[in-house]
Coordinates of C-alpha atoms in Angstrom, one line a residue:
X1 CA 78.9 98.1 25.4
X2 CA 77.1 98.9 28.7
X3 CA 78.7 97.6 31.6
X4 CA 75.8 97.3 33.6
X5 CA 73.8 94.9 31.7
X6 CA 76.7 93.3 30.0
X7 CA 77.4 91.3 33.0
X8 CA 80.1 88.3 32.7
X9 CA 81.6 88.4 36.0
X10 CA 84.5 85.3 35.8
X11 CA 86.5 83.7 37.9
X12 CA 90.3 82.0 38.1
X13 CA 90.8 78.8 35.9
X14 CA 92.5 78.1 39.8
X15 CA 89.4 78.1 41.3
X16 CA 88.3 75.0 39.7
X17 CA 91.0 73.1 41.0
X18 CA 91.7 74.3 43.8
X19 CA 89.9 73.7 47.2
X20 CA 87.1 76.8 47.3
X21 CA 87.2 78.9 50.3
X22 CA 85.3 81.2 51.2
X23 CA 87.8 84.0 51.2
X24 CA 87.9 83.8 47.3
X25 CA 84.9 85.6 47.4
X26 CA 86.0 89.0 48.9
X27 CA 88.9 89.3 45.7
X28 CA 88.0 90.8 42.9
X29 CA 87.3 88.3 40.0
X30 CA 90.0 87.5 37.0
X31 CA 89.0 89.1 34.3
X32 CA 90.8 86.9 32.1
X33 CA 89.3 83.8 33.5
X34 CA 87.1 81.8 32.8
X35 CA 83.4 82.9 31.5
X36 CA 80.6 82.6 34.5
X37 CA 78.1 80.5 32.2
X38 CA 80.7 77.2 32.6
X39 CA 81.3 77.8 35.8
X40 CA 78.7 75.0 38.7
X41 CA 76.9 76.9 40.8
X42 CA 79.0 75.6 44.0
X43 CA 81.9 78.0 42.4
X44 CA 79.6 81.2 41.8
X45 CA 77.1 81.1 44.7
X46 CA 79.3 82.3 47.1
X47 CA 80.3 85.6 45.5
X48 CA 76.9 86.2 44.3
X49 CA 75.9 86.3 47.4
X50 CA 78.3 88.5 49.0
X51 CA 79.2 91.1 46.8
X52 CA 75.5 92.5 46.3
X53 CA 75.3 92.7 50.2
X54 CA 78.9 95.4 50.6
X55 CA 76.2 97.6 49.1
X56 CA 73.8 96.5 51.2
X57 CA 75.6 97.0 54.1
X58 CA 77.8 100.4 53.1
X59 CA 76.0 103.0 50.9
X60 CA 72.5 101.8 51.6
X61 CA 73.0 101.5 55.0
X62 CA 74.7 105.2 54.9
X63 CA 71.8 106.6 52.8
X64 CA 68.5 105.1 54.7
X65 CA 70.3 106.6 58.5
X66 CA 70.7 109.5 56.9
X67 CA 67.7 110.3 55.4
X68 CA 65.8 109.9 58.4
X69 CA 67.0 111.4 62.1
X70 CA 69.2 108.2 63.0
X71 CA 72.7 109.5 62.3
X72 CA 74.4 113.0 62.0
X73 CA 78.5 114.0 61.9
X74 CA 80.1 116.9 62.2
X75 CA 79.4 118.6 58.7
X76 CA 81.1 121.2 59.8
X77 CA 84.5 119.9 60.0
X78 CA 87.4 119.7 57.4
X79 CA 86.2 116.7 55.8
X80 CA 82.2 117.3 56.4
X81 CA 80.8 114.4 56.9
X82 CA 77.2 113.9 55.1
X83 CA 77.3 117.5 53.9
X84 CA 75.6 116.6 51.0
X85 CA 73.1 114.2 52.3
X86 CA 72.3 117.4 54.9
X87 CA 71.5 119.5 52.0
X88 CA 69.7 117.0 50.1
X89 CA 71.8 117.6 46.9
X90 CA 69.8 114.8 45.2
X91 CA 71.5 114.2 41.6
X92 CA 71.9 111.9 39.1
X93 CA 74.7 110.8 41.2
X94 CA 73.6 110.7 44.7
X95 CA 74.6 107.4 46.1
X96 CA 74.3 106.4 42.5
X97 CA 76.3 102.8 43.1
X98 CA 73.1 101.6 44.8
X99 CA 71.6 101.3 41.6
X100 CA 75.1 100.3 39.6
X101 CA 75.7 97.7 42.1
X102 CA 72.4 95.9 42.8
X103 CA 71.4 96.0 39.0
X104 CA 75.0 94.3 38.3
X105 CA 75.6 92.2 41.5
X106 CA 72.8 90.4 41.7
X107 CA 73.7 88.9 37.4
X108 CA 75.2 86.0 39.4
X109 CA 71.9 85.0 40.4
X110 CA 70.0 85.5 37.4
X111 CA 72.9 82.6 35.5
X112 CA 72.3 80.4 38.1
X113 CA 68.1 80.9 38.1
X114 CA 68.5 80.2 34.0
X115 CA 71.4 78.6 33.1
X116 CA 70.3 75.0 32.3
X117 CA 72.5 72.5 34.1
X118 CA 73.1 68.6 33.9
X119 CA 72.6 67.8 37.9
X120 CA 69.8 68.6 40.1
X121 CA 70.6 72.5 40.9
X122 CA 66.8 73.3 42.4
X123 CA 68.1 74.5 46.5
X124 CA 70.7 76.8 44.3
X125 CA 68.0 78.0 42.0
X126 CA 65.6 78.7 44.7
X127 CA 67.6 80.4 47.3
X128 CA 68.9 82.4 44.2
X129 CA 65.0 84.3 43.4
X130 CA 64.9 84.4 46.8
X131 CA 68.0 86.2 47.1
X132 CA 67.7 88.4 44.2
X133 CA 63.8 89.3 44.7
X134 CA 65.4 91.0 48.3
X135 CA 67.6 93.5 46.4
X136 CA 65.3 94.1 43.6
X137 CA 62.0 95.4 45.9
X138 CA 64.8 98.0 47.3
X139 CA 65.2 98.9 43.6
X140 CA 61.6 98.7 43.3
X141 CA 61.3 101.0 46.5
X142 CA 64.3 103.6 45.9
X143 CA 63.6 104.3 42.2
X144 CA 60.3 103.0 41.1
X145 CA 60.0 101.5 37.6
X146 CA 62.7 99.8 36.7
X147 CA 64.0 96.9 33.8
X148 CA 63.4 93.5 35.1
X149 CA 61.9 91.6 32.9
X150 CA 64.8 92.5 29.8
X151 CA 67.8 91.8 33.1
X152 CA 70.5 90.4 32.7
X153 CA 71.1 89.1 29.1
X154 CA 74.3 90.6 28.3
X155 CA 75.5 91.2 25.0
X156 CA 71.9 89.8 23.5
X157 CA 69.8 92.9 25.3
X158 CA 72.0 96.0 25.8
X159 CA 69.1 98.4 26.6
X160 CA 66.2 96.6 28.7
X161 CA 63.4 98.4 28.8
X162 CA 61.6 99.5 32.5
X163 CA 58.8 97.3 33.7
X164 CA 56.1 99.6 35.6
X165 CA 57.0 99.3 39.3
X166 CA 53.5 97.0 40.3
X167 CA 54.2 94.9 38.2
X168 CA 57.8 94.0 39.1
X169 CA 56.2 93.6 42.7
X170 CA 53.5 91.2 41.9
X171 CA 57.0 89.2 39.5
X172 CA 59.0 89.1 43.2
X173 CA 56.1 88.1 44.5
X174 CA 55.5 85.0 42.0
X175 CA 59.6 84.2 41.9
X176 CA 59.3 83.6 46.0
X177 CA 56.2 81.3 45.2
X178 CA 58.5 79.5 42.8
X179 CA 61.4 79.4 44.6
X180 CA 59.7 77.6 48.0
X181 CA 58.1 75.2 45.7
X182 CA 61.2 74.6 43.8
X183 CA 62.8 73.6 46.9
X184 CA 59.9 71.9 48.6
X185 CA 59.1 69.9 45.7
X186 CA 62.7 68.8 44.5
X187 CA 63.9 65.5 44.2
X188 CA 65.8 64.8 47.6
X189 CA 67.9 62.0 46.3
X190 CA 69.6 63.9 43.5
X191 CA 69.5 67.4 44.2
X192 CA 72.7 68.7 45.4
X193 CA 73.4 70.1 48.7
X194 CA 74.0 73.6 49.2
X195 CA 76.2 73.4 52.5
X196 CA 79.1 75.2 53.0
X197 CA 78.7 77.2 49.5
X198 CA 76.3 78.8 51.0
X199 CA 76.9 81.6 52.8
X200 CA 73.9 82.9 54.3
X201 CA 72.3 79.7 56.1
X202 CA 74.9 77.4 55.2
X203 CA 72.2 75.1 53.6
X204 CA 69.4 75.0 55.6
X205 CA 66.7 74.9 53.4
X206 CA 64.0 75.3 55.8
X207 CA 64.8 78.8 57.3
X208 CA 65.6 80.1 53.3
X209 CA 62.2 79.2 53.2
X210 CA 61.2 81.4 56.4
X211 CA 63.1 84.0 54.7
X212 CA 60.8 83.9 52.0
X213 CA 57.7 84.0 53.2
X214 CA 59.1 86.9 55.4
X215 CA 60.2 88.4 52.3
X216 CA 56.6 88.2 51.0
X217 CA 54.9 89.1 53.6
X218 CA 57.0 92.5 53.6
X219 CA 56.5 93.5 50.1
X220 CA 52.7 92.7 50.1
X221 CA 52.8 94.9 53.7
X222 CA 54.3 97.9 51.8
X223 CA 51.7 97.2 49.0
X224 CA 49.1 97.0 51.7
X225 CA 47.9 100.7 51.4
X226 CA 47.7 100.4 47.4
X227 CA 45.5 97.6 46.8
X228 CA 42.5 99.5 47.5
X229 CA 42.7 101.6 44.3
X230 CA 43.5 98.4 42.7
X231 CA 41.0 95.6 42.2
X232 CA 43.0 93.4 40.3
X233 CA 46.4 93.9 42.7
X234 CA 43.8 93.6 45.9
X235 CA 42.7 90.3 44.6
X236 CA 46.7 89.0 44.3
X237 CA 46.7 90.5 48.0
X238 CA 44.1 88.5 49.2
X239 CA 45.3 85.2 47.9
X240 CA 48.7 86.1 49.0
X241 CA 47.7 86.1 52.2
X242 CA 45.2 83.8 52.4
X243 CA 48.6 81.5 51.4
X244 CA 50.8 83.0 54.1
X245 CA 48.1 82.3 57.0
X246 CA 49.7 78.5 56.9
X247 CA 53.5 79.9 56.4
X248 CA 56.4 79.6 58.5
X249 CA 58.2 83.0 59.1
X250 CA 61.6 83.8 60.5
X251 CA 61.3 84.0 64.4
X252 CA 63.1 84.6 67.2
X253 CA 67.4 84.1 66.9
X254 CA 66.4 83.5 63.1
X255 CA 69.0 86.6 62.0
X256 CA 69.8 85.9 58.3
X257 CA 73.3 86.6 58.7
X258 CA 76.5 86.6 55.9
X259 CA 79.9 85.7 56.1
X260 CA 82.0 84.5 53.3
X261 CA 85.2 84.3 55.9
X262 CA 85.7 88.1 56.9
X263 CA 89.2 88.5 58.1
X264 CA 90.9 91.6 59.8
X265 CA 92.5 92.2 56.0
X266 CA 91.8 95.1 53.6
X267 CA 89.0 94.1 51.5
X268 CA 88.4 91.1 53.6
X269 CA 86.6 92.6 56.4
X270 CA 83.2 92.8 57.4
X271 CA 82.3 95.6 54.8
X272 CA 79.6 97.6 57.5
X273 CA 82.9 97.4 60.3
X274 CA 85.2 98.8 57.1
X275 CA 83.2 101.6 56.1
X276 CA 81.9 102.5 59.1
X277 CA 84.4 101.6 62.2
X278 CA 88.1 101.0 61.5
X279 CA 91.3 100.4 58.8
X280 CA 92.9 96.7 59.0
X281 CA 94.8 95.9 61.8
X282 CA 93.3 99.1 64.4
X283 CA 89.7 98.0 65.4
X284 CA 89.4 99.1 68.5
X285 CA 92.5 101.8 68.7
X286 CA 90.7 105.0 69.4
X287 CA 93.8 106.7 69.1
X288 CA 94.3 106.1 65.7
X289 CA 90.9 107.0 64.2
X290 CA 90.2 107.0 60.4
X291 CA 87.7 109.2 58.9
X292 CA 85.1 106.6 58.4
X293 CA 84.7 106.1 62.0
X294 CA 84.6 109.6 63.0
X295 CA 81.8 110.2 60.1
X296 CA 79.2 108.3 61.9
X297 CA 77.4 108.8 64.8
X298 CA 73.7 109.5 66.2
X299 CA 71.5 112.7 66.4
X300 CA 70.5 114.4 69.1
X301 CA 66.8 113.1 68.6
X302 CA 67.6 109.9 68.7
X303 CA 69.8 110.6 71.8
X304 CA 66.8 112.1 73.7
X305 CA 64.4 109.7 72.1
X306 CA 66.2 106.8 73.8
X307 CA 67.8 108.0 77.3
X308 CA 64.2 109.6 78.6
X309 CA 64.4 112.8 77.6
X310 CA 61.5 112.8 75.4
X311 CA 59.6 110.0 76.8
X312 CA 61.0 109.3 80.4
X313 CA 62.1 105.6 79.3
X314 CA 65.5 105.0 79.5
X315 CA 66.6 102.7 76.8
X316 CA 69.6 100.5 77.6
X317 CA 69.9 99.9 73.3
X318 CA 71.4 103.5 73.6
X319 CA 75.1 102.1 75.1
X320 CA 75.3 99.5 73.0
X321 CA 74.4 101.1 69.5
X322 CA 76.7 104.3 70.5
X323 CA 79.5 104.6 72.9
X324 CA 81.9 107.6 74.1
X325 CA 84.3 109.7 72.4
X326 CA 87.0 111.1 74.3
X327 CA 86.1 114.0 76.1
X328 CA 82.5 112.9 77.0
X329 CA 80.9 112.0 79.9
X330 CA 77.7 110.4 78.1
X331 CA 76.3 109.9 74.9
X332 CA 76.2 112.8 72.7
X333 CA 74.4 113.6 69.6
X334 CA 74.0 116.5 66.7
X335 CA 71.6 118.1 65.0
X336 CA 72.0 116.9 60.9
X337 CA 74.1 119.5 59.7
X338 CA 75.4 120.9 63.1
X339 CA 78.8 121.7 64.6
X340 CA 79.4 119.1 67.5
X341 CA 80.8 115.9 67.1
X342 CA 78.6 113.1 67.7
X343 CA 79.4 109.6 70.0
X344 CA 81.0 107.0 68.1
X345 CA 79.2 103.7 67.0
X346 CA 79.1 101.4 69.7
X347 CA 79.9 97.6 70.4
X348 CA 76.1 96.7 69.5
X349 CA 77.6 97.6 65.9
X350 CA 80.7 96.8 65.6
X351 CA 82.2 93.7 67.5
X352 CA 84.9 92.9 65.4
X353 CA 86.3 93.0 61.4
X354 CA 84.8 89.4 61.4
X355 CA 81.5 89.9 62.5
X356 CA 78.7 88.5 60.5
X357 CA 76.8 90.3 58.2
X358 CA 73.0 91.3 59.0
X359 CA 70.8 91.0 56.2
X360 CA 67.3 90.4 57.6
X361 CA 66.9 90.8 61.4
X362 CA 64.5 88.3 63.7
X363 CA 62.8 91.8 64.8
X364 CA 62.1 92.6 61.9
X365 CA 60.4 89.6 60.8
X366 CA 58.6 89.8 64.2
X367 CA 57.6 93.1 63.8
X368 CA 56.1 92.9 60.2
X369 CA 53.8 89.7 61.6
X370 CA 53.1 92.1 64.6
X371 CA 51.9 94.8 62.1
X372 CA 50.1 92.0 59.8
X373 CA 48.1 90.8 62.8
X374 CA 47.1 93.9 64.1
X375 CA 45.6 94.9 60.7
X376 CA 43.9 91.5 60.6
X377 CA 45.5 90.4 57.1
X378 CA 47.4 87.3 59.2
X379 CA 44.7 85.2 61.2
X380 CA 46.9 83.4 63.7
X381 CA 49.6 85.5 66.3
X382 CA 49.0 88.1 68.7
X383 CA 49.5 91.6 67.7
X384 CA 51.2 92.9 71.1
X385 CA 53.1 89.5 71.4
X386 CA 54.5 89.6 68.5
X387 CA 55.4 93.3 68.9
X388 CA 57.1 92.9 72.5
X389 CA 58.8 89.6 70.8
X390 CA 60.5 92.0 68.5
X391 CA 62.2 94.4 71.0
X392 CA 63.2 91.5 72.7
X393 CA 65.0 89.8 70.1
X394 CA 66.5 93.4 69.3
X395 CA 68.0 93.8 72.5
X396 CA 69.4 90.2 72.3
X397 CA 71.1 90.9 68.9
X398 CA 72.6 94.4 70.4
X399 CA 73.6 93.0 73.4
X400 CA 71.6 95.0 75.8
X401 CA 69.3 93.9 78.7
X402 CA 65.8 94.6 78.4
X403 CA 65.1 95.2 82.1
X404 CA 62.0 96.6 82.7
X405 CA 61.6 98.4 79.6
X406 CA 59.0 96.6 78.1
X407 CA 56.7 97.0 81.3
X408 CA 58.2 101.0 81.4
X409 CA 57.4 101.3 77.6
X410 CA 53.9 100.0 77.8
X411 CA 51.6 102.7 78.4
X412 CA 53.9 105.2 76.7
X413 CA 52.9 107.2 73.4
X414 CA 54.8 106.3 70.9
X415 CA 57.3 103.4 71.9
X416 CA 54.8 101.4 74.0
X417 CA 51.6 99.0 72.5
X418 CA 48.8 100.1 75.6
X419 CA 49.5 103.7 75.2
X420 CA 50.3 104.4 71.5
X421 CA 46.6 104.8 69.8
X422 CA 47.8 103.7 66.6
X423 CA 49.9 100.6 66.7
X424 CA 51.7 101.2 63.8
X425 CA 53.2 104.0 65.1
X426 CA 54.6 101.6 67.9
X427 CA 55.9 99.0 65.4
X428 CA 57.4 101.4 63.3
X429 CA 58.7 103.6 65.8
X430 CA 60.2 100.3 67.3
X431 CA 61.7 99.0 64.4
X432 CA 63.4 102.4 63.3
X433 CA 65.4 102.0 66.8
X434 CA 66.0 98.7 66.0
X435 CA 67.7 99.1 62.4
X436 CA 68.7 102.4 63.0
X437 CA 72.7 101.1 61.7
X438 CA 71.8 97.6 60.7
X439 CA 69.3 98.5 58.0
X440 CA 69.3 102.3 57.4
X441 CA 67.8 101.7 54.1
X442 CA 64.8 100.1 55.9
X443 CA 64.1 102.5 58.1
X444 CA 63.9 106.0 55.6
X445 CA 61.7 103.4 52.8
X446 CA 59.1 102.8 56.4
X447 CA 59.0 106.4 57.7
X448 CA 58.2 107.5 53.9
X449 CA 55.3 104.6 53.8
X450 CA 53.8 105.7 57.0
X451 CA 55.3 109.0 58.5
X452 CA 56.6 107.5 61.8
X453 CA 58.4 108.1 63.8
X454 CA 56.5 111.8 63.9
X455 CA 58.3 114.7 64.6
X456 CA 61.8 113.9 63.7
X457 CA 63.5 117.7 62.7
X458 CA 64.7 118.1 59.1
X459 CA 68.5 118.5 58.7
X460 CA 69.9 122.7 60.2
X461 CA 71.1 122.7 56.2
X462 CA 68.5 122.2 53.9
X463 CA 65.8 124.6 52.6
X464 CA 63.9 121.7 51.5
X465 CA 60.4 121.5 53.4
X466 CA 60.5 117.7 53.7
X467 CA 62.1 115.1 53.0
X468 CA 63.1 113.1 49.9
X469 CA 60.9 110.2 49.1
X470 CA 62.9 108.2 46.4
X471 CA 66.6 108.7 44.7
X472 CA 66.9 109.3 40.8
X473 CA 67.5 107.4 38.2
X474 CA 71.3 107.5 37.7
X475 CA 74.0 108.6 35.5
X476 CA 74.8 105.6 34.1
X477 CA 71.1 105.0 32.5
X478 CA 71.5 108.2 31.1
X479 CA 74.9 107.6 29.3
X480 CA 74.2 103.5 28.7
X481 CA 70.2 103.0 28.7
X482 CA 69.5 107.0 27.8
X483 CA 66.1 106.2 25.3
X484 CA 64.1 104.3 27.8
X485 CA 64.9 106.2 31.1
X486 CA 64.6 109.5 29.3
X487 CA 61.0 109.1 29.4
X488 CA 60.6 109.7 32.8
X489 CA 61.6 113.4 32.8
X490 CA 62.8 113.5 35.6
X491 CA 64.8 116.3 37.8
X492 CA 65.5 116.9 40.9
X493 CA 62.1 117.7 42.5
X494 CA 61.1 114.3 41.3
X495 CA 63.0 112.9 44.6
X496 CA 60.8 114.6 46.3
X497 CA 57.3 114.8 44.8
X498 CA 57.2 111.8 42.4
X499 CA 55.7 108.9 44.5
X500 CA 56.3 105.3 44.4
X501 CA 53.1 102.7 43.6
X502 CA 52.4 102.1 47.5
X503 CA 53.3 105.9 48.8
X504 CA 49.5 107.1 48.6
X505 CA 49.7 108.7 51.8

């Protein structure tokens, strides 16, 4: 029986008599307890939340500043960091737990979307689509087609079938309708409160309904380009808009943010601050370094990019997304693939083991309204506003001063609104500084939809003429799922040739 669609995740008979806490989430589940389907949703909203979002923030994370010129290591060294990814050895295996992960992780959601309950379970139902419609547009965006509409069922489906890839957008795209009306239309007096079980926004209703409309209004942004071809998909475009002209989005200080009770434990911390900064018990202790923080740090483009070398703006963002090793006077980067050793992550990144999660930034909501407005699909906002809103709020989340940097920024190619002929190179450019370690994934699926930033240099250890554009279907469909992703024929140019729907540049 496949494991990944056979998906009964359980929990401790303990659980339901115990007091929950939050904690409970970060252990593994009894596999001996009992089954999820007669479990409330108070017990499983918690981990179905969290565990999709350790791959969120670890191996996507990884992958997306990787794949673009964000971060390099020494891959040179004993232990090579990012070797592989330097190469571009796509496989059937490449960061294949993205795919194993999300498809699995996010069954939690899918038993509390359709499991029919006694009491009035709508702000748990709604947050849930919500929830699950993020992970599944980076399945969507990574892979292409994939199974949707046969998810989930367990033992009753054991091979789902793919759904084509537009048509799973325009189904995220009606689950986020659902899920704000489902919430905005509930009974008051008997639905039940999400509060503390609730992870994310610790029930407030009204920024999970931000969050979804931001949602939207990024997936019909990277459909955007597509729609033309499309009369049918441009006429769900327009009305999708049209509805998001009145909608509230996620603005400034609106981080969505996790945190189930990260705790300076193993397997209890924050997972980005785990994988990426330092074992239990040593944050901070530079003596005692463990490979996963010595893997990670920036590239000499993005180096130059942000203390004026290549633009003459000094970017204060620089000291708090980096800081120094021993040995070095300033920030130092390395070429993908090269022999140096790179700065460390900085402070901006990693504050402690019990940091909060990031799973959708303020900037970037700020800058997708900043890029709707400027192509004149949202009627209400101003385009440069909106845009200089964004690096604002990134500098508050990283804990940098902005100085005069928006005023130095202005009239410069590239970085600035004034002096960048096409704004979305701007907002794109500005938003891959921005995520560059918060939302890696993010930033390699934008520089494949629109090329920017221009220019960035290909890894020193590849003898592949540009970069890859998707990942491939993985090992697991070919052992568990093998007659309906066999049809795709794929190998491993498809990463790099085989567009997905809204890639038609």
């Amino acid at each position: 029986m496949k494991n990944l669609y056979n998906i009964k995740y359980t929990l401790s008979l303990a659980l339901l008599f115990l007091t929950f806490s939050c904690n409970d989430v970060l252990v593994n589940e009894d596999p001996n307890g009992v089954a999820i389907d007669q479990l409330p949703p108070e017990v499983i909203l918690p981990g179905a939340f969290t565990v999709p979002s350790e791959t969120f923030m670890s191996s996507m994370n990884d992958l997306g500043n990787t794949m673009v010129a964000t971060w390099s290591g020494n891959a040179q060294q004993v232990q090579a960091p990012y070797f592989v990814e330097f190469q571009y050895q796509l496989t059937t295996d490449f960061y294949d737990d993205i795919w194993d992960n999300l498809m699995a992780r996010t069954g939690n959601l899918t038993q509390i979307i359709t499991n029919d309950y006694d009491d009035n379970y709508d702000y748990f139902k709604g947050v849930s689509k919500i929830y699950r419609a993020f992970y599944f547009q980076y399945l969507v965006d990574l892979y292409g087609d994939i199974p949707f509409t046969d998810i989930h069922q367990r033992g009753d489906l054991l091979f789902p079938e793919y759904d084509d890839q537009i048509d799973v957008y325009v189904a995220l795209i009606n689950d986020i309708n659902d899920a704000i009306a489902q919430i905005e239309n509930t009974d008051t007096s008997t639905a039940v409160t999400m509060g503390s079980n609730d992870v994310i926004m610790g029930g407030n209703m009204n920024k999970w309904i931000k969050f979804g409309n931001t949602l939207k209004l990024r997936i019909l942004l990277r459909m955007s380009d597509a729609v033309q071809a499309n009369p049918d998909l441009q006429n769900i475009f327009n009305s999708e808009f049209a509805s998001l002209n009145n909608a509230e989005f996620l603005g400034m200080g609106e981080d969505v943010t996790i945190n189930p009770g990260y705790s300076d434990e193993v397997d209890r911390m924050n997972p980005f601050v785990e994988t990426f900064g330092y074992a239990p018990g040593q944050f901070g202790n530079t003596a005692n370094e463990t490979f996963s923080n010595l893997r990670a740090g920036p590239t000499t483009y993005l180096v130059e990019f942000l203390n004026g070398t290549t633009n003459g703006v000094s970017d204060s963002r620089l000291q708090r997304l980096y800081t120094l090793r021993s040995g070095q006077s300033s920030i130092q980067g390395n070429t993908q693939g090269g022999g140096d050793q790179p700065s460390r992550i900085g402070p901006g990144l990693l504050s402690s083991p019990q940091q909060d999660g990031y799973i959708m930034t303020a900037s970037e909501s700020l800058f997708l309204q900043s890029e709707a407005v400027f192509k004149g699909l949202l009627s209400s906002g101003n385009a440069k506003g909106l845009f200089e809103s964004a690096i604002e709020s990134s500098f508050n989340r990283l804990g940098a001063s902005p100085g005069t940097y928006l005023s130095s920024a202005n009239n410069v190619s590239g970085i600035g609104w004034d002096g960048t002929a096409d704004k979305l190179e701007a907002i794109i450019t500005q938003k891959w500084i921005d995520l560059g370690g918060t939302n890696g994934i993010e930033t390699w699926i934008e520089y494949t939809r629109t090329g920017y930033p221009s220019n960035m240099p290909l890894p020193d250890i590849t003898n592949r003429p540009n970069r890859p554009i998707r990942l491939l279907y993985p090992t697991s469909e070919y052992t568990g799922n093998s007659a309906n992703v066999s049809i795709y024929n794929q190998n491993v140019d498809t990463a790099f040739n085989s567009s997905l729907f809204w890639d038609v540049n």
